[in-house]
Amino acid sequence: MNNPYVPMPVRISDIITENEARDIKTFKLIFENKEDEKKFSFLPGQFAELSILGFGECPIGIASSPTEDGFLLFTVKRAGVVTTRLHRAEIGETIGIRGPLGNTYPIQDMEGHNVLIIGGGFAFTTLRSTIKYILEKRNRGSFKDLTVIYGARNPGELIYKDELWQWEKQSGMKTYITVDKGDKNWNPLTLPSPRCPPPYPPPTSGGGQRRGYYVGEGLKEGGRYEGFVPTILKEVAPSPKDTIALICGPPIMIKFTLPILTNLGFVPESIFLSLEMRMKCGIGKCGRCNIGHKYVCKDGPVFAYAELQRLPNEY
Amino acid sequence: MLKEKRNLMLYKQDFEKFFRLLSETFTIFGPSKTDGSRSFTKIDASDEIAFDYENTKMSLKEFFFPQTETLFFFDTEKNEVKQTDVETNKHDKQNILFGVRPCDAMSISFLDKVFNANNPQDLYYTRRRKSTRIVSFACTNPASTCFCTSVGCGPDSETGADIIFFELNGRYFIKTVTPEGEKTIKSAEKLLNPATKNDIEEKVHLMKTANSNLKKIFDSGNLQKKLDNFNAPYWGKLHRKCLGCGICTYLCPTCHCFDITDEVIKSNGRRIRTWDSCMFSLFTLHASGHNPRPTQKERMRQRIMHKFNYAPKYYGKTFCVGCGRCVIYCPVNMDIRDVMKEIMEER
């Protein structure tokens, strides 16, 4: 009988420090046993429990896409006992993994529709998985337009930078990257094209430090911005018609993003959010991650906004 | 399911023989005189059983879901996991839990929904559950803190039991509830006689009296609807005297929340699961410092809601069997029956 509490061994084959604060690292994991790898079949949005013997477990979203063969990626912020220990891990070390756990983004429902992805900070992980999944050649035809809006506090806190710069240039998707506050290197990265006027008037007084550049030289579509995600979303959101929106980010971003989507005409059934709660078992038994009568670990972490509206707004 | 539940009679003077026959195949656990019927302990002779107990202090859950349980052992130096041999676990011998109160038997049928039926199955719980027969003892003399009839249970409820005993004058009325129950008493068949019409009448009368001693305090069906109001004003005051000690959740036969932690001495360690409680502030504390249930108000609401609103929606059952343990042992006399009344009366 399969014991759902025993982790499978995985080797850390690479560690990437993602941000300037150096408290977010991406771990590339390779299964020690081929059978375990075969069993670990997942879709974007799911998570797993990473385990370090003697320290414990923590639930982390899977950042790699099922289309990326042979390895898994987990982007982990240093916060508690397990994640601090994980940050001290070395390449070659063997840790444990339990999963895949939870539900997925509604991949099937998204097929044949436009997809709008809204992410903030280091919560971008399972959204990266989704983007990679959609961009995969054999999947790309199943989805219509892909729009990505991603924000972080400052340029140094953006994760997956190399891929972001790649996505900016990639055809078939629009990538909008924004930071709360830019730095001296942020502006030169996007030269405003003299041929294209900004999409909206220059900031008026009291409008904050919002600056935007539209279709820079060499960029297919999208652009880099300074401002909060909801503000940028308001400016650049695609038509709600035929579009499914996925959101994952800090609560404050979600709080201000939802009304904007609603005002734009997105119905609650077309908005999906990924939530987090403290978890232990990850399989709906240990009883701590309730939101209303739902368990975030088992019935989530992905919920339709329509479903969340039926649940209590607190826990 | 059993096509026909059999009604059988056993004379009290034959009980000792009955017990010996059963203990040839089974290890028998029950409320024992030696520990003041604190919990279900191993019984070696029939006269060790405390027949006069109202209910054990500890609920039955610890038998299947112990307070601390090793999930696996490990060696941090070798970075190796050594699984516990759940196969040779003492609970893998065929066991009988004898003298279970109907409320506790019902609570096990709820825990089955959490650990047994749901995918994935909980190996540790399932193994023990499979090897254990539950023999209930109907309550002829319910305690003043019992409120089983308010939550869909009762002094003669058969849910969760394989066999149920009724104590009549000088003899036991035995009803087999499941096929496993039938198999359990097979070896003692010769001591049993079919119940007569008189026996049945005596039993019915006995339970009528027991039932009439149990007042129905609230209707758990209505309660669920009532509790749909998550922001009702009573949440602001119900928790005020609660100390957050968690004793209600530890003694509750249906509370099943647990924590998973690692214990290490030098390089030898084990991953254990231990009972946890929604009444504790650390229960939902995130590593970031954020706590979605910051005060006792939210924790108390979680406990009540989980039992009377979430569980009915999730598992189709109210996760309370009315055993009254939380009423008896709460250090500040929080009485869940009063809480329910208050909630029901709120307009």
XYZ file of C-alpha atoms in Angstrom:
662
model
C 0.000 0.000 0.000
C 1.239 3.464 -0.846
C 2.062 5.574 2.188
C 1.200 9.209 1.459
C 3.355 10.504 4.323
C 6.711 9.151 3.180
C 8.699 11.498 0.929
C 10.458 10.418 -2.251
C 14.158 11.234 -2.516
C 15.213 13.995 -4.936
C 18.664 15.426 -5.617
C 19.307 19.147 -5.818
C 20.990 19.565 -9.182
C 21.061 23.355 -9.302
C 20.356 26.359 -7.097
C 19.619 29.794 -8.509
C 19.456 32.881 -6.317
C 16.555 34.809 -7.767
C 16.539 38.210 -6.088
C 18.787 40.948 -4.841
C 17.710 40.407 -1.253
C 19.000 36.858 -1.759
C 16.170 35.317 0.197
C 14.483 33.664 -2.769
C 16.162 30.705 -4.390
C 15.065 28.301 -7.080
C 15.942 24.666 -6.551
C 16.211 22.291 -9.455
C 15.362 18.790 -8.290
C 15.927 15.454 -9.991
C 14.263 12.254 -8.802
C 16.629 9.634 -7.452
C 14.257 6.864 -8.560
C 12.838 6.745 -12.049
C 9.604 5.102 -10.805
C 8.970 8.045 -8.503
C 9.412 10.431 -11.410
C 6.889 8.523 -13.493
C 4.353 8.598 -10.671
C 4.812 12.330 -10.152
C 2.422 13.465 -12.864
C 1.166 17.007 -12.372
C -0.326 20.065 -14.041
C 0.395 23.775 -13.457
C -0.993 25.069 -10.167
C -0.186 22.048 -8.032
C 2.238 22.020 -5.141
C 4.360 19.546 -3.211
C 5.733 19.143 0.287
C 9.504 19.557 0.360
C 11.027 17.597 3.183
C 14.361 17.799 4.967
C 14.910 15.069 7.524
C 15.251 16.503 10.996
C 13.710 19.840 9.998
C 10.318 19.016 8.578
C 8.255 19.806 5.541
C 6.888 22.857 3.790
C 4.349 23.160 0.996
C 5.756 24.878 -2.113
C 4.158 25.460 -5.519
C 5.708 23.633 -8.446
C 7.429 26.260 -10.598
C 8.401 24.025 -13.471
C 6.005 22.961 -16.161
C 5.075 19.332 -16.765
C 6.434 19.955 -20.273
C 9.924 20.424 -18.850
C 11.168 16.879 -18.677
C 13.538 15.357 -16.183
C 13.458 17.895 -13.370
C 11.245 19.951 -11.066
C 11.723 23.568 -10.034
C 10.716 25.061 -6.698
C 11.194 28.703 -5.867
C 11.429 29.144 -2.123
C 11.560 32.252 0.021
C 13.534 31.936 3.229
C 11.032 32.310 6.075
C 10.740 29.464 8.566
C 12.744 26.498 9.829
C 12.554 24.306 6.741
C 13.041 27.051 4.159
C 16.022 28.455 6.081
C 17.596 25.015 6.091
C 16.792 24.611 2.422
C 18.586 27.865 1.654
C 21.703 26.405 3.242
C 21.503 23.313 1.036
C 24.227 22.564 -1.463
C 24.061 21.244 -4.975
C 24.147 17.462 -4.862
C 22.292 17.168 -1.583
C 19.320 14.794 -1.411
C 16.059 16.034 0.059
C 12.527 14.618 0.032
C 9.359 15.432 -1.838
C 5.706 14.449 -1.393
C 3.202 15.150 -4.090
C 1.950 16.357 -6.405
C -0.724 17.814 -4.153
C -3.793 19.980 -4.614
C -5.752 20.875 -7.710
C -4.542 22.635 -10.842
C -5.282 25.780 -12.760
C -8.283 25.025 -14.981
C -6.089 24.058 -17.937
C -8.908 22.312 -19.814
C -11.289 25.238 -19.415
C -8.556 27.628 -20.519
C -8.076 25.797 -23.811
C -9.576 27.687 -26.713
C -9.593 30.945 -24.747
C -7.352 33.934 -24.116
C -5.343 33.656 -20.942
C -4.486 36.595 -18.710
C -1.881 35.878 -16.072
C -1.440 38.297 -13.184
C 1.366 37.677 -10.721
C 3.077 39.535 -7.921
C 6.363 38.996 -6.122
C 7.587 35.476 -5.535
C 4.067 34.070 -5.872
C 4.816 33.933 -9.582
C 5.964 30.305 -9.356
C 2.969 28.250 -10.423
C 2.147 30.978 -12.929
C 5.580 30.463 -14.492
C 4.661 26.797 -14.742
C 1.451 27.778 -16.525
C 3.219 30.159 -18.932
C 5.808 27.536 -19.826
C 3.026 25.003 -20.312
C 1.103 27.281 -22.680
C 4.231 28.335 -24.608
C 5.205 24.721 -25.233
C 4.957 24.160 -28.996
C 2.530 21.267 -28.834
C 0.232 23.142 -26.439
C 0.434 26.681 -27.851
C -2.242 26.046 -30.490
C -4.780 25.052 -27.839
C -4.801 28.508 -26.287
C -5.520 31.931 -27.788
C -3.726 35.132 -26.714
C -1.445 35.004 -23.717
C -1.017 38.152 -21.657
C 1.286 38.241 -18.645
C 1.327 41.023 -16.082
C 3.965 40.587 -13.448
C 5.051 42.961 -10.729
C 7.541 43.114 -7.894
C 8.649 45.738 -5.389
C 11.736 46.683 -7.389
C 13.677 45.293 -10.335
C 15.963 43.289 -8.075
C 12.980 41.416 -6.624
C 11.675 40.187 -9.962
C 12.177 36.453 -10.194
C 12.963 34.433 -13.330
C 14.598 37.542 -14.844
C 16.240 35.765 -17.782
C 12.926 34.290 -18.817
C 11.098 37.590 -18.359
C 13.469 39.341 -20.763
C 12.978 36.450 -23.164
C 9.184 36.551 -22.919
C 9.235 40.293 -23.617
C 10.702 39.553 -27.007
C 8.708 36.431 -27.731
C 5.980 36.602 -30.325
C 2.557 35.265 -29.493
C 2.452 36.723 -26.005
C 2.302 40.126 -24.348
C 4.454 40.629 -21.291
C 4.019 43.606 -18.999
C 6.532 43.876 -16.200
C 6.135 46.438 -13.506
C 7.922 47.393 -10.314
C 6.620 49.497 -7.458
C 9.759 51.544 -7.669
C 12.341 51.401 -10.431
C 16.060 51.936 -10.069
C 18.615 53.629 -12.265
C 18.920 50.549 -14.435
C 15.210 50.052 -14.899
C 14.616 52.879 -17.373
C 17.455 52.251 -19.805
C 16.318 48.709 -20.254
C 13.319 49.916 -22.210
C 13.950 52.684 -24.647
C 10.695 54.385 -25.521
C 10.196 54.014 -29.209
C 9.974 57.373 -30.941
C 7.443 55.901 -33.348
C 4.948 54.978 -30.697
C 3.322 57.442 -28.356
C 2.638 56.295 -24.806
C -0.723 54.594 -24.524
C -1.944 57.069 -21.965
C -1.205 60.692 -21.086
C 1.856 61.422 -18.962
C 1.217 61.161 -15.232
C -0.824 63.986 -13.840
C -0.078 65.424 -10.445
C -1.007 63.060 -7.679
C -0.888 60.133 -10.016
C 2.202 58.765 -8.354
C 5.397 57.876 -10.079
C 3.707 55.936 -12.799
C 5.746 55.742 -15.945
C 5.074 53.476 -18.834
C 6.696 52.686 -22.085
C 4.884 51.201 -24.951
C 6.347 48.698 -27.393
C 9.976 49.528 -26.975
C 12.614 48.926 -29.589
C 13.048 45.230 -30.071
C 10.057 44.342 -27.930
C 7.201 42.707 -29.733
C 4.452 43.852 -27.441
C 4.046 44.663 -23.786
C 6.571 46.772 -21.938
C 8.076 47.719 -18.639
C 6.328 49.897 -16.141
C 6.598 51.507 -12.802
C 3.479 51.241 -10.688
C 1.359 48.687 -8.881
C 0.012 45.663 -10.698
C -3.662 46.732 -10.457
C -2.821 50.133 -11.972
C -1.000 48.576 -14.879
C -3.735 45.993 -15.294
C -6.290 48.743 -15.694
C -4.274 50.206 -18.560
C -3.345 47.101 -20.438
C -5.947 44.431 -19.666
C -7.235 42.499 -22.645
C -10.935 42.306 -23.324
C -12.764 40.162 -20.782
C -14.486 38.468 -23.653
C -13.271 34.955 -24.048
C -10.562 35.465 -21.430
C -9.701 33.506 -18.308
C -7.638 35.306 -15.670
C -5.267 33.581 -13.253
C -4.052 35.512 -10.216
C -1.384 34.685 -7.693
C 0.262 37.277 -5.522
C 0.297 38.961 -2.142
C -3.134 39.534 -0.554
C -2.888 43.287 -1.011
C -2.354 42.898 -4.747
C -5.274 40.481 -5.006
C -7.495 42.823 -3.012
C -7.017 45.681 -5.483
C -6.839 43.527 -8.593
C -10.206 41.817 -8.214
C -12.351 44.990 -8.360
C -10.477 46.134 -11.437
C -11.112 42.869 -13.232
C -14.746 43.031 -12.181
C -15.052 46.598 -13.471
C -13.474 45.543 -16.731
C -16.281 43.019 -17.093
C -14.612 39.792 -16.003
C -17.203 37.491 -14.447
C -16.235 35.722 -11.183
C -16.406 32.367 -12.962
C -13.556 33.409 -15.263
C -11.154 34.516 -12.530
C -9.021 31.930 -10.730
C -6.864 32.526 -7.696
C -4.258 30.423 -5.993
C -4.309 30.632 -2.196
C -2.041 29.591 0.613
C -2.564 28.563 4.215
C -0.421 26.847 6.779
C -0.440 23.139 5.930
C 0.949 19.944 7.316
C -0.377 16.824 5.641
C -1.341 18.299 2.280
C -3.976 15.590 1.778
C -7.015 16.970 3.586
C -6.620 15.178 6.902
C -4.707 17.329 9.383
C -7.504 19.872 9.429
C -5.806 23.264 9.538
C -6.107 24.887 6.125
C -9.880 25.448 6.096
C -11.409 28.358 4.311
C -15.056 27.783 5.039
C -15.737 24.109 4.456
C -12.985 23.800 1.850
C -9.453 22.620 2.462
C -6.897 24.734 0.607
C -4.585 21.710 0.293
C -7.090 19.355 -1.250
C -9.927 21.413 -2.750
C -7.461 24.138 -3.701
C -5.042 25.824 -3.839
C -6.773 27.091 -6.989
C -10.280 28.466 -6.516
C -12.582 30.271 -8.907
C -13.425 33.732 -7.624
C -17.078 32.708 -7.881
C -16.387 29.885 -5.438
C -14.492 32.112 -3.033
C -17.398 34.543 -2.965
C -19.515 31.763 -1.519
C -16.955 31.096 1.221
C -16.355 33.283 4.273
C -14.038 36.225 3.634
C -12.024 35.303 6.705
C -10.789 31.971 7.959
C -24.124 -5.548 4.695
C -25.608 -8.177 6.914
C -28.904 -9.409 5.581
C -30.341 -10.175 8.930
C -29.122 -8.775 12.200
C -29.408 -11.471 14.800
C -30.686 -10.966 18.299
C -28.999 -13.319 20.768
C -29.004 -13.842 24.503
C -26.105 -14.555 26.831
C -26.496 -15.344 30.536
C -24.287 -13.262 32.764
C -22.873 -16.378 34.422
C -21.655 -17.468 30.981
C -19.891 -14.199 30.286
C -16.603 -15.387 31.681
C -16.625 -18.368 29.303
C -17.724 -16.119 26.441
C -14.834 -13.787 27.144
C -12.328 -16.652 27.229
C -13.546 -18.067 23.923
C -13.245 -14.707 22.232
C -9.819 -13.994 23.681
C -8.500 -17.136 21.990
C -8.649 -15.340 18.633
C -8.733 -11.712 19.684
C -6.873 -9.324 21.935
C -9.573 -7.626 23.937
C -9.479 -3.964 24.987
C -11.990 -2.292 27.222
C -12.610 0.139 30.051
C -10.732 -1.473 32.937
C -11.252 -1.196 36.662
C -7.486 -0.796 37.158
C -7.181 2.603 35.515
C -10.573 3.892 36.544
C -11.882 3.446 32.999
C -9.652 6.272 31.843
C -9.149 4.718 28.437
C -9.380 1.460 26.550
C -6.723 -0.862 27.913
C -5.871 -4.489 27.340
C -8.145 -6.796 29.330
C -6.852 -10.219 30.283
C -9.739 -11.508 32.371
C -13.433 -10.762 32.179
C -13.614 -9.438 35.734
C -11.210 -6.588 34.883
C -13.887 -4.887 32.805
C -15.527 -1.917 34.475
C -19.143 -2.418 33.508
C -20.461 0.438 35.582
C -18.625 3.246 33.779
C -20.484 6.070 32.087
C -17.782 6.647 29.524
C -13.997 6.562 29.323
C -12.205 9.855 29.931
C -10.170 9.512 26.760
C -12.174 8.904 23.641
C -11.809 5.880 21.437
C -9.917 7.780 18.741
C -6.545 7.267 20.433
C -6.787 3.572 19.684
C -6.777 4.155 15.924
C -5.148 7.574 15.859
C -2.771 7.758 18.830
C -1.761 11.059 20.347
C 1.786 10.557 19.093
C 2.601 8.294 16.224
C 5.822 7.660 14.342
C 5.289 8.077 10.618
C 8.815 6.878 9.880
C 12.324 6.801 11.304
C 15.326 8.402 9.648
C 19.050 8.817 9.873
C 20.217 12.347 9.135
C 23.836 11.311 8.539
C 23.017 8.668 5.988
C 20.031 10.736 4.835
C 17.931 7.586 4.923
C 14.279 6.940 5.621
C 13.372 3.777 7.492
C 9.682 3.083 7.360
C 8.030 1.835 10.501
C 6.907 -1.713 10.166
C 3.231 -1.041 10.221
C 2.783 -4.700 9.323
C 3.994 -5.979 12.675
C 2.259 -3.271 14.644
C 0.553 -4.655 17.726
C -2.738 -3.460 16.371
C -2.384 -5.788 13.427
C -3.439 -8.673 15.637
C -7.172 -9.050 15.564
C -8.577 -6.851 18.294
C -11.901 -6.356 19.956
C -12.824 -3.088 21.540
C -15.315 -4.237 24.107
C -17.744 -1.965 25.895
C -17.579 0.976 23.545
C -20.307 3.540 24.114
C -22.537 4.032 21.047
C -21.388 7.674 20.757
C -17.746 6.607 20.501
C -18.615 3.868 18.013
C -20.340 6.471 15.870
C -17.344 8.783 16.126
C -15.183 6.095 14.555
C -17.540 5.938 11.597
C -16.835 9.689 11.161
C -13.074 9.288 11.448
C -13.368 6.599 8.780
C -14.575 9.326 6.432
C -11.431 11.334 7.116
C -8.747 8.656 7.250
C -10.214 5.572 5.640
C -12.477 6.451 2.762
C -10.868 9.579 1.411
C -8.183 9.340 -1.162
C -5.408 8.826 -0.302
C -6.002 6.387 2.527
C -4.164 6.885 5.784
C -2.151 3.708 6.099
C -1.638 3.906 9.859
C -5.292 4.391 10.718
C -6.564 1.937 8.135
C -4.359 -0.926 9.284
C -5.652 -0.678 12.823
C -9.211 -0.141 11.752
C -9.197 -3.237 9.566
C -8.002 -5.480 12.371
C -10.399 -4.233 15.020
C -13.998 -5.153 15.843
C -16.122 -2.768 17.833
C -18.482 -4.172 20.417
C -20.761 -1.441 21.738
C -22.518 -1.317 25.038
C -25.850 0.469 24.940
C -26.247 3.198 27.563
C -29.015 2.337 29.981
C -28.021 5.064 32.369
C -26.822 8.133 30.446
C -24.839 10.859 32.252
C -26.233 14.322 32.869
C -23.736 15.723 30.344
C -24.826 13.413 27.526
C -26.625 15.019 24.597
C -26.314 12.337 21.909
C -29.948 12.545 20.844
C -29.462 16.203 19.877
C -26.839 15.313 17.276
C -28.390 12.287 15.609
C -26.805 9.687 17.849
C -28.494 7.832 20.696
C -27.982 5.478 23.662
C -28.598 2.461 21.421
C -27.095 3.757 18.158
C -25.560 0.971 16.090
C -23.518 3.125 13.706
C -19.863 2.146 13.761
C -20.422 -0.957 15.872
C -20.046 -4.567 14.772
C -22.019 -5.882 17.717
C -24.090 -4.112 20.340
C -24.759 -5.363 23.883
C -27.757 -4.439 26.023
C -27.611 -5.266 29.698
C -30.892 -6.868 30.795
C -31.736 -8.422 34.111
C -29.236 -11.285 34.589
C -28.375 -11.569 30.912
C -27.028 -9.727 27.890
C -29.043 -9.021 24.800
C -26.603 -9.188 21.881
C -27.348 -7.788 18.452
C -25.011 -8.478 15.548
C -24.766 -5.419 13.330
C -22.205 -6.351 10.660
C -20.915 -9.567 9.047
C -17.667 -9.000 10.962
C -19.725 -8.954 14.119
C -21.212 -12.326 13.189
C -17.731 -13.762 12.646
C -16.513 -12.347 15.938
C -18.939 -14.338 18.077
C -18.781 -17.498 16.021
C -16.443 -19.268 18.450
C -18.856 -18.607 21.322
C -21.980 -19.528 19.400
C -22.850 -22.426 21.726
C -23.289 -20.024 24.668
C -25.807 -17.929 22.794
C -29.538 -18.462 22.428
C -31.913 -16.653 20.118
C -33.763 -13.841 21.862
C -37.380 -14.460 22.713
C -40.250 -12.035 22.323
C -39.995 -11.270 26.050
C -36.299 -10.483 25.776
C -36.955 -8.061 22.932
C -39.751 -6.380 24.847
C -37.527 -5.953 27.882
C -34.798 -4.429 25.750
C -37.214 -2.030 24.023
C -38.574 -0.922 27.354
C -35.082 -0.425 28.753
C -34.015 1.799 25.899
C -37.261 3.757 26.016
C -36.399 4.739 29.575
C -32.816 5.609 28.614
C -34.023 7.709 25.699
C -36.510 9.565 27.842
C -33.673 10.546 30.182
C -31.919 12.301 27.313
C -33.421 15.648 26.495
C -33.096 16.875 22.950
C -31.468 20.277 23.347
C -31.063 21.395 19.775
C -31.538 20.162 16.241
C -28.194 19.789 14.522
C -29.851 20.052 11.111
C -31.175 23.541 11.772
C -27.887 24.451 13.372
C -25.980 23.998 10.158
C -28.166 26.533 8.359
C -27.990 28.894 11.276
C -24.198 28.750 11.247
C -24.012 29.805 7.603
C -23.859 33.305 9.035
C -20.099 33.492 9.440
C -20.160 37.016 10.809
C -22.973 36.549 13.334
C -22.703 38.798 16.410
C -22.423 35.897 18.889
C -18.910 35.088 17.655
C -17.829 38.288 19.333
C -18.759 37.018 22.799
C -18.874 33.198 22.869
C -15.111 32.855 23.146
C -14.644 35.321 25.989
C -14.092 32.855 28.785
C -12.220 30.322 26.645
C -8.622 29.861 27.811
C -7.545 28.159 24.620
C -6.280 25.133 26.561
C -7.474 22.742 23.885
C -8.762 20.038 26.249
C -12.068 19.941 24.360
C -10.285 19.024 21.163
C -8.021 16.447 22.819
C -10.907 14.598 24.444
C -13.306 15.016 21.544
C -13.805 11.676 19.789
C -14.147 13.291 16.360
C -11.430 15.982 16.514
C -8.715 14.708 14.218
C -6.400 17.659 13.573
C -2.728 16.827 13.797
C 0.713 18.312 13.479
C 3.717 16.703 11.795
C 7.121 17.376 13.327
C 10.621 15.939 13.313
C 12.422 14.730 16.420
C 16.175 14.147 16.262
C 18.765 12.996 18.747
C 22.235 13.028 17.197
C 21.604 11.493 13.795
C 18.639 9.350 14.754
C 15.301 10.880 14.152
C 11.690 10.213 13.514
C 8.893 12.109 11.864
C 5.904 12.039 14.135
C 2.379 13.180 14.022
C 0.779 14.452 17.166
C -2.666 15.681 17.987
C -3.004 19.386 17.407
C -5.794 21.773 18.220
C -7.528 24.598 16.401
C -7.759 26.296 19.806
C -4.002 26.975 19.797
C -2.597 30.216 18.385
C 0.232 28.423 16.586
C -2.178 26.196 14.706
C -2.453 28.495 11.697
C 0.565 30.770 12.205
C 2.371 31.220 8.895
C 6.154 31.321 8.697
C 5.774 34.924 7.509
C 4.274 35.879 10.877
C 0.787 36.283 9.464
C -1.935 34.455 11.380
C -5.294 34.144 9.653
C -6.940 33.250 12.977
C -5.332 35.827 15.244
C -7.587 35.658 18.313
C -9.603 33.111 20.285
C -12.696 34.435 18.552
C -11.630 33.006 15.183
C -10.378 29.787 16.798
C -13.592 29.144 18.686
C -15.546 29.880 15.537
C -13.374 27.408 13.629
C -14.041 24.650 16.158
C -17.800 25.117 16.200
C -18.011 25.660 12.454
C -15.820 22.682 11.640
C -18.060 20.367 13.626
C -21.502 21.750 12.902
C -21.227 23.454 9.534
C -18.130 22.432 7.555
C -18.199 18.697 8.347
C -21.864 18.314 7.333
C -21.011 20.008 4.035
C -17.782 18.076 3.517
C -18.543 14.642 4.933
C -22.325 14.748 5.222
C -22.209 14.352 9.005
C -22.203 16.644 12.027
C -18.873 15.914 13.703
C -20.287 15.750 17.217
C -21.694 12.651 18.881
C -22.866 14.275 22.094
C -20.520 12.364 24.410
C -20.242 15.394 26.672
C -16.505 15.106 27.363
C -15.886 18.736 26.426
C -18.672 19.710 28.835
C -17.274 17.687 31.739
C -13.608 18.593 31.434
C -13.608 22.241 30.327
C -11.774 24.152 33.090
C -13.990 27.218 32.655
C -17.268 25.305 32.269
C -17.789 26.130 28.653
C -20.866 24.074 27.845
C -21.288 23.361 24.157
C -25.009 22.790 24.762
C -25.354 26.365 26.012
C -23.314 27.606 23.079
C -25.673 25.795 20.737
C -28.702 27.171 22.492
C -27.322 30.666 22.233
C -26.648 30.226 18.541
C -30.124 28.792 17.943
C -31.788 31.638 19.798
C -29.924 34.351 17.919
C -32.250 36.074 15.535
